Coordinates of C-alpha atoms in Angstrom, one line a residue:
X1 CA 26.0 1.9 -195.7
X2 CA 23.3 0.8 -198.1
X3 CA 22.3 3.6 -200.4
X4 CA 18.5 4.0 -200.1
X5 CA 16.3 3.7 -203.2
X6 CA 13.8 6.4 -203.8
X7 CA 10.8 5.1 -205.8
X8 CA 7.1 4.9 -205.7
X9 CA 5.9 2.4 -203.1
X10 CA 3.3 -0.2 -204.3
X11 CA 0.1 -0.8 -202.4
X12 CA -3.0 -2.8 -203.1
X13 CA -6.3 -1.4 -202.1
X14 CA -10.0 -2.4 -202.4
X15 CA -10.7 -0.3 -205.5
X16 CA -14.3 -1.5 -205.5
X17 CA -14.9 0.1 -202.1
X18 CA -13.6 3.4 -203.5
X19 CA -15.6 3.1 -206.7
X20 CA -18.8 2.4 -204.7
X21 CA -18.6 5.6 -202.7
X22 CA -21.8 7.6 -203.5
X23 CA -21.4 11.0 -205.2
X24 CA -23.7 13.5 -203.7
X25 CA -24.4 17.1 -204.7
X26 CA -24.6 19.9 -202.1
X27 CA -26.8 22.6 -203.5
X28 CA -28.9 23.9 -200.6
X29 CA -28.2 25.3 -197.2
X30 CA -29.7 22.2 -195.5
X31 CA -27.4 19.9 -197.5
X32 CA -24.4 22.1 -196.6
X33 CA -25.2 22.1 -192.9
X34 CA -25.6 18.3 -193.0
X35 CA -22.2 18.0 -194.6
X36 CA -20.7 20.4 -192.0
X37 CA -22.0 18.2 -189.2
X38 CA -20.3 15.2 -190.9
X39 CA -17.1 17.1 -191.2
X40 CA -17.3 18.0 -187.5
X41 CA -17.4 14.3 -186.7
X42 CA -14.5 13.4 -189.0
X43 CA -10.8 13.1 -188.2
X44 CA -9.6 13.4 -191.8
X45 CA -11.2 14.6 -195.0
X46 CA -9.8 14.9 -198.6
X47 CA -10.4 17.9 -200.7
X48 CA -10.0 19.4 -204.1
X49 CA -11.4 22.5 -205.9
X50 CA -12.2 23.5 -209.4
X51 CA -12.0 27.2 -210.3
X52 CA -11.6 29.6 -213.2
X53 CA -8.9 32.3 -213.3
X54 CA -8.0 32.8 -216.9
X55 CA -9.5 36.3 -217.4
X56 CA -10.1 37.6 -213.8
X57 CA -8.0 38.8 -210.9
X58 CA -10.1 37.0 -208.4
X59 CA -10.4 33.2 -209.0
X60 CA -14.0 32.1 -209.4
X61 CA -14.6 29.1 -207.2
X62 CA -16.9 26.8 -209.2
X63 CA -16.8 23.5 -207.3
X64 CA -15.5 21.9 -204.1
X65 CA -15.0 18.1 -203.9
X66 CA -14.7 16.5 -200.5
X67 CA -14.3 12.9 -199.6
X68 CA -15.3 12.2 -196.0
X69 CA -14.7 8.4 -196.2
X70 CA -18.4 7.6 -196.4
X71 CA -19.3 9.7 -199.5
X72 CA -18.0 12.1 -202.1
X73 CA -19.7 15.5 -202.0
X74 CA -19.7 18.0 -204.9
X75 CA -20.4 21.4 -203.5
X76 CA -22.0 23.9 -205.8
X77 CA -19.8 26.8 -204.5
X78 CA -21.4 29.7 -206.4
X79 CA -24.8 29.1 -204.9
X80 CA -23.9 28.9 -201.2
X81 CA -22.6 30.9 -198.3
X82 CA -19.5 28.8 -197.3
X83 CA -18.5 30.8 -194.2
X84 CA -19.3 28.0 -191.7
X85 CA -17.9 25.4 -194.1
X86 CA -14.5 27.0 -194.2
X87 CA -14.5 27.2 -190.4
X88 CA -15.4 23.5 -190.1
X89 CA -12.5 22.6 -192.4
X90 CA -10.1 24.7 -190.4
X91 CA -11.0 22.7 -187.3
X92 CA -10.9 19.2 -188.7
X93 CA -7.8 17.4 -187.4
X94 CA -6.4 16.6 -190.9
X95 CA -7.2 18.1 -194.3
X96 CA -5.7 16.1 -197.1
X97 CA -4.9 17.8 -200.4
X98 CA -2.8 16.9 -203.4
X99 CA -0.6 19.8 -204.7
X100 CA -2.6 22.3 -202.6
X101 CA -0.9 25.5 -203.8
X102 CA -3.8 27.1 -205.8
X103 CA -6.5 25.5 -203.6
X104 CA -5.2 27.0 -200.4
X105 CA -4.8 30.3 -202.1
X106 CA -8.5 30.3 -202.7
X107 CA -9.2 28.9 -199.2
X108 CA -7.3 31.8 -197.6
X109 CA -8.9 34.4 -199.9
X110 CA -12.5 33.3 -199.1
X111 CA -12.1 32.1 -195.5
X112 CA -10.0 35.0 -194.2
X113 CA -8.4 32.7 -191.7
X114 CA -5.0 32.4 -190.0
X115 CA -2.4 30.0 -191.5
X116 CA -3.8 26.5 -191.4
X117 CA -2.0 23.9 -189.3
X118 CA -4.0 20.8 -190.3
X119 CA -2.9 20.5 -193.9
X120 CA -1.3 17.3 -195.3
X121 CA -0.2 17.7 -198.9
X122 CA 0.2 14.2 -200.3
X123 CA 2.3 15.5 -203.1
X124 CA 5.0 16.4 -200.5
X125 CA 4.7 12.9 -199.0
X126 CA 5.1 11.3 -202.5
X127 CA 8.2 13.5 -203.1
X128 CA 9.8 12.2 -199.8
X129 CA 9.2 8.6 -200.9
X130 CA 10.1 8.9 -204.6
X131 CA 12.4 11.9 -204.9
X132 CA 10.1 13.3 -207.6
X133 CA 9.0 16.8 -206.5
X134 CA 6.2 17.4 -209.0
X135 CA 4.5 14.0 -209.4
X136 CA 0.9 14.6 -210.4
X137 CA -2.1 13.1 -208.7
X138 CA -2.9 10.7 -211.6
X139 CA 0.7 9.6 -211.8
X140 CA 0.8 9.0 -208.0
X141 CA -2.3 6.9 -207.8
X142 CA -1.3 4.9 -210.9
X143 CA 2.3 4.3 -209.6
X144 CA 1.3 3.6 -206.0
X145 CA -2.2 2.2 -206.1
X146 CA -2.2 0.8 -209.6
X147 CA -5.3 2.9 -210.6
X148 CA -5.7 4.9 -213.8
X149 CA -8.0 7.9 -214.1
X150 CA -8.8 10.1 -217.0
X151 CA -7.6 13.7 -216.7
X152 CA -9.2 14.9 -219.9
X153 CA -11.7 17.4 -218.3
X154 CA -9.1 19.5 -216.4
X155 CA -9.7 22.6 -218.6
X156 CA -13.5 22.3 -218.6
X157 CA -15.9 25.2 -217.9
X158 CA -16.6 24.3 -214.3
X159 CA -19.2 27.0 -214.0
X160 CA -21.4 25.3 -216.5
X161 CA -24.6 23.7 -215.0
X162 CA -25.4 21.0 -215.2
X163 CA -22.0 19.5 -215.4
X164 CA -21.6 16.7 -218.0
X165 CA -21.3 13.1 -216.9
X166 CA -17.6 13.3 -217.8
X167 CA -17.0 16.5 -215.8
X168 CA -18.8 15.0 -212.8
X169 CA -16.8 11.8 -213.0
X170 CA -13.5 13.7 -213.3
X171 CA -14.3 15.9 -210.4
X172 CA -15.3 13.0 -208.1
X173 CA -12.3 11.0 -209.1
X174 CA -10.0 13.8 -208.0
X175 CA -10.9 12.9 -204.4
X176 CA -12.2 9.3 -204.8
X177 CA -8.8 7.7 -204.2
X178 CA -7.1 10.5 -202.4
X179 CA -7.9 9.2 -198.9
X180 CA -6.5 5.8 -199.8
X181 CA -3.5 7.3 -201.4
X182 CA -3.0 9.4 -198.2
X183 CA -3.2 6.3 -196.0
X184 CA -0.7 4.4 -198.2
X185 CA 1.8 7.2 -198.3
X186 CA 1.4 7.9 -194.6
X187 CA 2.0 4.2 -193.8
X188 CA 5.2 4.1 -195.9
X189 CA 6.4 7.4 -194.4
X190 CA 5.8 6.1 -190.9
X191 CA 7.7 2.9 -191.8
X192 CA 10.6 5.0 -193.0
X193 CA 10.4 7.2 -189.9
X194 CA 10.0 10.4 -191.9
X195 CA 6.3 11.1 -191.4
X196 CA 6.9 14.0 -189.1
X197 CA 9.2 15.6 -191.7
X198 CA 6.3 15.6 -194.2
X199 CA 3.8 17.0 -191.7
X200 CA 6.3 19.7 -190.9
X201 CA 6.9 20.7 -194.5
X202 CA 3.1 20.6 -195.2
X203 CA 2.6 23.1 -192.4
X204 CA 5.4 25.3 -193.7
X205 CA 3.9 25.3 -197.1
X206 CA 0.4 26.2 -195.8
X207 CA 2.1 29.1 -193.9
X208 CA 4.0 30.2 -196.9
X209 CA 0.8 30.2 -199.0
X210 CA -1.0 32.3 -196.4
X211 CA 1.8 34.8 -196.5
X212 CA 1.6 35.0 -200.3
X213 CA -2.1 35.5 -200.3
X214 CA -1.8 38.3 -197.7
X215 CA 1.3 39.9 -199.0
X216 CA 1.1 43.8 -198.8
X217 CA 1.1 45.5 -202.1
X218 CA 4.2 47.5 -201.1
X219 CA 6.3 44.3 -201.1
X220 CA 5.0 42.6 -204.3
X221 CA 8.1 44.0 -206.2
X222 CA 10.3 41.7 -204.1
X223 CA 9.1 38.8 -206.1
X224 CA 10.4 40.4 -209.3
X225 CA 13.8 41.6 -208.3
X226 CA 16.9 41.3 -210.5
X227 CA 20.4 41.7 -209.1
X228 CA 21.2 44.3 -211.8
X229 CA 18.6 46.8 -210.6
X230 CA 19.8 49.9 -208.7
X231 CA 17.7 51.6 -206.1
X232 CA 15.9 54.0 -208.5
X233 CA 15.0 51.1 -210.7
X234 CA 13.7 49.3 -207.6
X235 CA 11.6 52.3 -206.9
X236 CA 10.0 52.2 -210.3
X237 CA 9.4 48.4 -210.0
X238 CA 7.8 48.9 -206.5
X239 CA 5.5 51.8 -207.6
X240 CA 4.5 50.1 -210.9
X241 CA 3.6 46.8 -209.1
X242 CA 1.6 48.7 -206.5
X243 CA -0.3 50.6 -209.3
X244 CA -0.7 47.4 -211.3
X245 CA -2.1 45.5 -208.3
X246 CA -4.6 48.2 -207.5
X247 CA -5.8 48.4 -211.1
X248 CA -6.0 44.6 -211.5
X249 CA -8.1 44.4 -208.3
X250 CA -10.4 47.3 -209.4
X251 CA -11.0 46.0 -212.9
X252 CA -10.9 42.3 -211.9
X253 CA -8.3 41.5 -214.5
X254 CA -5.1 39.4 -214.3
X255 CA -2.0 41.4 -213.7
X256 CA -0.5 40.1 -216.9
X257 CA -3.4 41.8 -218.8
X258 CA -2.1 45.2 -217.6
X259 CA 1.7 44.7 -217.7
X260 CA 3.3 41.3 -218.3
X261 CA 6.6 40.3 -216.7
X262 CA 8.6 40.9 -219.9
X263 CA 7.2 44.4 -220.4
X264 CA 7.7 45.2 -216.8
X265 CA 11.4 44.2 -217.0
X266 CA 11.9 46.3 -220.0
X267 CA 10.3 49.4 -218.4
X268 CA 12.4 49.0 -215.2
X269 CA 15.6 48.6 -217.3
X270 CA 14.9 51.5 -219.7
X271 CA 13.0 53.9 -217.3
X272 CA 11.1 55.5 -220.2
X273 CA 9.8 59.0 -219.2
X274 CA 7.7 59.6 -222.4
X275 CA 5.0 57.8 -224.2
X276 CA 7.3 57.6 -227.3
X277 CA 9.9 55.7 -225.3
X278 CA 7.3 53.6 -223.4
X279 CA 6.0 52.5 -226.8
X280 CA 9.3 50.9 -227.6
X281 CA 8.7 48.2 -225.0
X282 CA 6.4 45.2 -225.4
X283 CA 3.7 46.7 -223.3
X284 CA 0.2 46.0 -224.6
X285 CA -0.9 48.6 -227.1
X286 CA -4.4 49.0 -225.5
X287 CA -2.8 49.5 -222.1
X288 CA -0.4 52.0 -223.6
X289 CA -3.3 54.1 -225.0
X290 CA -5.3 53.8 -221.8
X291 CA -2.7 54.1 -219.1
X292 CA 0.5 55.2 -220.8
X293 CA 0.4 58.7 -219.3
X294 CA -0.1 57.3 -215.8
X295 CA 2.8 54.9 -216.2
X296 CA 5.1 57.7 -217.4
X297 CA 4.0 59.9 -214.5
X298 CA 4.9 57.1 -212.0
X299 CA 8.4 56.7 -213.6
X300 CA 9.0 60.5 -213.6
X301 CA 8.0 60.7 -210.0
X302 CA 10.4 58.0 -209.0
X303 CA 13.2 59.6 -211.1
X304 CA 12.8 62.9 -209.2
X305 CA 12.3 61.3 -205.7
X306 CA 14.8 61.8 -202.9
X307 CA 17.3 59.0 -202.4
X308 CA 16.0 58.2 -198.9
X309 CA 12.5 57.6 -200.4
X310 CA 13.7 54.7 -202.5
X311 CA 13.5 51.1 -201.5
X312 CA 16.7 49.6 -200.0
X313 CA 18.9 47.2 -202.0
X314 CA 18.1 43.6 -201.2
X315 CA 20.9 41.4 -199.6
X316 CA 23.6 40.5 -202.2
X317 CA 23.2 37.2 -204.0
X318 CA 26.0 34.7 -204.5
X319 CA 26.9 34.5 -208.2
X320 CA 29.8 32.3 -209.2
X321 CA 30.2 29.3 -211.4
X322 CA 33.2 28.2 -209.3
X323 CA 31.4 27.1 -206.1
X324 CA 34.4 25.6 -204.5
X325 CA 32.3 24.4 -201.6
X326 CA 29.9 22.4 -203.9
X327 CA 31.5 19.0 -203.4
X328 CA 31.8 19.3 -199.6
X329 CA 28.2 20.5 -199.4
X330 CA 27.0 17.6 -201.6
X331 CA 28.9 15.1 -199.5
X332 CA 27.1 16.4 -196.4
X333 CA 23.7 16.4 -198.0
X334 CA 24.1 12.9 -199.5
X335 CA 25.4 11.4 -196.2
X336 CA 22.3 12.8 -194.4
X337 CA 20.1 11.6 -197.2
X338 CA 21.3 8.1 -196.9
X339 CA 21.2 7.9 -193.2
X340 CA 17.8 9.4 -192.8
X341 CA 16.2 8.0 -196.1
X342 CA 15.2 11.5 -197.3
X343 CA 15.8 12.5 -200.9
X344 CA 18.7 15.0 -201.1
X345 CA 16.7 17.4 -203.3
X346 CA 14.3 17.9 -200.4
X347 CA 16.9 18.6 -197.7
X348 CA 18.3 21.8 -199.1
X349 CA 16.5 23.6 -201.9
X350 CA 18.4 26.1 -204.1
X351 CA 16.4 29.0 -202.7
X352 CA 17.9 28.4 -199.2
X353 CA 21.5 28.1 -200.2
X354 CA 22.0 31.9 -200.6
X355 CA 20.6 32.4 -197.1
X356 CA 23.2 30.0 -195.7
X357 CA 26.0 31.6 -197.7
X358 CA 25.0 35.0 -196.3
X359 CA 24.9 33.7 -192.8
X360 CA 28.5 32.3 -193.2
X361 CA 29.8 35.5 -194.8
X362 CA 28.4 37.9 -192.3
X363 CA 28.4 35.8 -189.2
X364 CA 24.6 35.8 -189.0
X365 CA 22.4 33.9 -186.5
X366 CA 20.9 30.5 -187.3
X367 CA 17.6 31.7 -185.9
X368 CA 17.3 34.2 -188.7
X369 CA 17.2 31.5 -191.4
X370 CA 13.9 30.6 -193.1
X371 CA 11.6 28.7 -190.8
X372 CA 11.8 25.6 -193.0
X373 CA 15.5 25.3 -191.9
X374 CA 14.7 25.5 -188.2
X375 CA 12.7 22.3 -187.8
X376 CA 14.1 18.9 -188.4
X377 CA 16.7 20.3 -190.8
X378 CA 18.2 22.5 -188.0
X379 CA 20.6 19.8 -186.8
X380 CA 21.8 19.2 -190.3
X381 CA 22.4 22.9 -190.8
X382 CA 24.2 23.5 -187.5
X383 CA 26.1 20.3 -187.2
X384 CA 27.1 19.6 -190.8
X385 CA 26.3 22.2 -193.4
X386 CA 27.6 25.3 -191.7
X387 CA 30.8 23.7 -190.7
X388 CA 31.3 22.6 -194.3
X389 CA 30.7 26.1 -195.6
X390 CA 32.7 28.2 -193.1
X391 CA 36.1 27.3 -194.6
X392 CA 35.0 29.1 -197.7
X393 CA 34.0 32.3 -196.0
X394 CA 36.6 34.4 -197.7
X395 CA 35.6 33.2 -201.1
X396 CA 31.9 33.8 -200.4
X397 CA 32.6 37.3 -199.2
X398 CA 34.8 38.1 -202.3
X399 CA 31.9 37.0 -204.6
X400 CA 29.3 38.9 -202.6
X401 CA 31.4 42.1 -202.7
X402 CA 32.3 41.9 -206.4
X403 CA 30.9 45.2 -207.9
X404 CA 29.5 43.2 -210.9
X405 CA 27.1 41.5 -208.5
X406 CA 26.8 44.1 -205.8
X407 CA 24.3 46.1 -207.9

């Protein structure tokens, strides 16, 4: 079997046609409604956003760039009611983005819509072709289309008006070539018969981003877990993240301005129940003066809480350098990668391996796995990966039940 080569495909496009697309500002309601009408008649549009979130909890949307194929529109977001605009985008057959994580976070925040099902993230498509998971937009259009763009304005003040010529050019270029890049990537994916895999993963990503944006405060602590925490420490972590989130929202400050991750870890590990002990952590001194008593009160409350009021321990995590199943697992993944022309690092991400090991150890159900594993990957999981892991069930159980790692 010939080993597939994962590299950037090369395409030649009519760059002049892209460069000649007019750049139009949308500053009035009439201009916005005209654009919405154009979106309603479109099968595919390409988008990007510029926003500021350095000193605020809520991102400030400053600019939306959209390429409809006939023009590039720069939408003066702070001036307009975008309710109908978001609705029109949610209904267009295909919305094209590049590395849409932060963009969709803002979309969901402002649109208050269900998970989007029309998102195509070209960065995911580029990863399927090249094996490079984090290839940037400028790298992709340079490698694939042979076009270079200047990214020097990425940290600009996008709320400034008027924008400088350099800012406007940068903003327009972020979508100027995106439709052509999408068409090239889509054509190559279709040629390799893996287009549906990318569409599937784009939809999974859009659903995941919606879940993150709408995560209840009570579960935020789950993103900060450490296997060494006991239930009482988890209780402190949960209550402090709930308190921090409410305060950040009320004061419109980033979470890290209140308690950074390092200070939060120190507090959870040390459980300080006095200002003096709290001061020994790396918590911000201004926060200590303003909120120290409140933080100590939260810790003391959790320390005296009944056991049944504390959060449950999370499922155990596999920790072992041995990994006797590693070669067998790699063989399965590499075989599938070669036969289906999909990079191995996209087939089974590290965050899914523990789910599979738990399923094997405790005879779980395949249907309980993350949804990303239940689409095109399901046949790989059920026919190849699980049979390769099951002979190691005893070892996996032994590691999971080792007191050192079982909290």
